[in-house]
Amino acid sequence: MQAASFDNYAQQYDDHFTFSPVGLMQRKAVYRNLLPLLNSESNVLEINCGTGYDALEIGKYVQHVLATDASTKMVEQCKVKSTSAANLSFKVALIQDL
C-alpha cells in the first residue's frame, strides 16, 4: 500500500487492525520477545509505526522512541495519542530514507 492509501485509512486503522484479533496476537508476540531486551537506557527506532500504539507501549520501558511512518495522517494520529508522553518523537519518513 502506498502512503496515500494509509493516509486515507488512518482514522479506521486502530479499529480495523490494531485491536483486531490478528493485530492483538501479533502485538502480544512482539512484546513477549522485544520487551525483555529493553531497559530504561534504550533508545528505539520504530519503522512503519502506524498510529503509534506500539510506540506508546514501548515508551513505558525505554528512554526514548523515535517512531516513523511514510503516512502523514498516521503520524498525525500518533501525535494526538502521545500528548503526555515526553519520551516519544514522531516523524514522517520513508523506510528507504532512514
mmCIF file of C-alpha atoms in Angstrom:
data_model
loop_
_atom_site.group_PDB
_atom_site.id
_atom_site.type_symbol
_atom_site.label_atom_id
_atom_site.label_comp_id
_atom_site.label_asym_id
_atom_site.label_seq_id
_atom_site.Cartn_x
_atom_site.Cartn_y
_atom_site.Cartn_z
ATOM 1 C CA MET A 1 0.000 0.000 0.000
ATOM 2 C CA GLN A 2 1.234 3.477 -0.798
ATOM 3 C CA ALA A 3 1.482 6.211 1.867
ATOM 4 C CA ALA A 4 -1.563 7.918 0.355
ATOM 5 C CA SER A 5 -3.601 4.749 0.910
ATOM 6 C CA PHE A 6 -2.612 4.724 4.568
ATOM 7 C CA ASP A 7 -3.445 8.438 4.777
ATOM 8 C CA ASN A 8 -6.991 7.502 3.768
ATOM 9 C CA TYR A 9 -7.043 4.602 6.239
ATOM 10 C CA ALA A 10 -5.508 6.274 9.316
ATOM 11 C CA GLN A 11 -8.811 7.087 11.046
ATOM 12 C CA GLN A 12 -10.016 3.457 10.866
ATOM 13 C CA TYR A 13 -6.669 1.676 11.292
ATOM 14 C CA ASP A 14 -6.929 1.006 15.027
ATOM 15 C CA ASP A 15 -10.475 -0.344 14.778
ATOM 16 C CA HIS A 16 -9.677 -2.497 11.745
ATOM 17 C CA PHE A 17 -6.201 -3.737 12.653
ATOM 18 C CA THR A 18 -4.654 -2.577 15.944
ATOM 19 C CA PHE A 19 -7.455 -4.031 18.068
ATOM 20 C CA SER A 20 -8.393 -6.901 15.742
ATOM 21 C CA PRO A 21 -7.715 -10.491 16.878
ATOM 22 C CA VAL A 22 -4.793 -10.766 14.438
ATOM 23 C CA GLY A 23 -3.349 -7.405 15.458
ATOM 24 C CA LEU A 24 -3.597 -8.262 19.151
ATOM 25 C CA MET A 25 -1.952 -11.670 18.655
ATOM 26 C CA GLN A 26 0.905 -10.174 16.643
ATOM 27 C CA ARG A 27 1.412 -7.424 19.198
ATOM 28 C CA LYS A 28 1.467 -9.921 22.084
ATOM 29 C CA ALA A 29 4.167 -11.984 20.324
ATOM 30 C CA VAL A 30 6.270 -8.900 19.587
ATOM 31 C CA TYR A 31 6.043 -7.610 23.158
ATOM 32 C CA ARG A 32 6.882 -11.045 24.593
ATOM 33 C CA ASN A 33 10.102 -11.122 22.561
ATOM 34 C CA LEU A 34 11.032 -7.436 22.467
ATOM 35 C CA LEU A 35 10.324 -6.051 25.916
ATOM 36 C CA PRO A 36 12.845 -8.282 27.756
ATOM 37 C CA LEU A 37 15.590 -6.787 25.549
ATOM 38 C CA LEU A 38 14.795 -3.187 26.518
ATOM 39 C CA ASN A 39 15.687 -1.092 29.545
ATOM 40 C CA SER A 40 15.374 2.483 30.746
ATOM 41 C CA GLU A 41 18.536 3.466 28.844
ATOM 42 C CA SER A 42 17.359 2.065 25.495
ATOM 43 C CA ASN A 43 16.580 4.255 22.506
ATOM 44 C CA VAL A 44 14.250 2.701 19.952
ATOM 45 C CA LEU A 45 13.632 3.475 16.295
ATOM 46 C CA GLU A 46 10.246 2.178 15.214
ATOM 47 C CA ILE A 47 9.769 1.945 11.460
ATOM 48 C CA ASN A 48 6.240 1.993 9.996
ATOM 49 C CA CYS A 49 4.673 2.908 13.341
ATOM 50 C CA GLY A 50 1.125 3.271 12.076
ATOM 51 C CA THR A 51 -0.971 5.164 14.601
ATOM 52 C CA GLY A 52 1.635 4.892 17.350
ATOM 53 C CA TYR A 53 0.048 2.310 19.632
ATOM 54 C CA ASP A 54 3.266 0.297 19.937
ATOM 55 C CA ALA A 55 5.425 3.383 20.366
ATOM 56 C CA LEU A 56 3.298 4.369 23.348
ATOM 57 C CA GLU A 57 3.661 0.920 24.903
ATOM 58 C CA ILE A 58 7.390 0.611 24.218
ATOM 59 C CA GLY A 59 7.899 4.142 25.535
ATOM 60 C CA LYS A 60 6.937 2.900 29.012
ATOM 61 C CA TYR A 61 10.137 0.832 29.132
ATOM 62 C CA VAL A 62 12.778 2.942 27.382
ATOM 63 C CA GLN A 63 14.490 6.315 27.425
ATOM 64 C CA HIS A 64 13.215 7.411 24.006
ATOM 65 C CA VAL A 65 11.263 6.183 20.985
ATOM 66 C CA LEU A 66 11.541 7.753 17.549
ATOM 67 C CA ALA A 67 8.627 6.348 15.579
ATOM 68 C CA THR A 68 8.413 6.874 11.829
ATOM 69 C CA ASP A 69 5.835 6.247 9.142
ATOM 70 C CA ALA A 70 5.512 7.198 5.480
ATOM 71 C CA SER A 71 1.923 8.324 6.037
ATOM 72 C CA THR A 72 1.420 11.879 7.233
ATOM 73 C CA LYS A 73 -2.048 11.023 8.552
ATOM 74 C CA MET A 74 -0.733 8.062 10.545
ATOM 75 C CA VAL A 75 1.878 10.301 12.180
ATOM 76 C CA GLU A 76 -0.849 12.838 12.950
ATOM 77 C CA GLN A 77 -2.749 10.070 14.781
ATOM 78 C CA CYS A 78 0.421 9.296 16.752
ATOM 79 C CA LYS A 79 0.815 12.865 17.855
ATOM 80 C CA VAL A 80 -2.788 13.053 19.069
ATOM 81 C CA LYS A 81 -2.301 9.917 21.185
ATOM 82 C CA SER A 82 1.060 10.902 22.650
ATOM 83 C CA THR A 83 0.474 14.363 24.055
ATOM 84 C CA SER A 84 1.502 13.294 27.572
ATOM 85 C CA ALA A 85 4.492 11.120 26.592
ATOM 86 C CA ALA A 86 7.601 13.283 26.648
ATOM 87 C CA ASN A 87 9.938 10.487 25.526
ATOM 88 C CA LEU A 88 8.264 9.921 22.147
ATOM 89 C CA SER A 89 9.045 11.611 18.846
ATOM 90 C CA PHE A 90 7.262 11.012 15.565
ATOM 91 C CA LYS A 91 8.482 11.725 12.069
ATOM 92 C CA VAL A 92 7.113 11.255 8.573
ATOM 93 C CA ALA A 93 9.819 9.264 6.797
ATOM 94 C CA LEU A 94 10.044 6.669 4.070
ATOM 95 C CA ILE A 95 11.733 3.463 5.144
ATOM 96 C CA GLN A 96 14.347 3.793 2.380
ATOM 97 C CA ASP A 97 15.323 7.239 3.714
ATOM 98 C CA LEU A 98 16.187 6.027 7.209
#
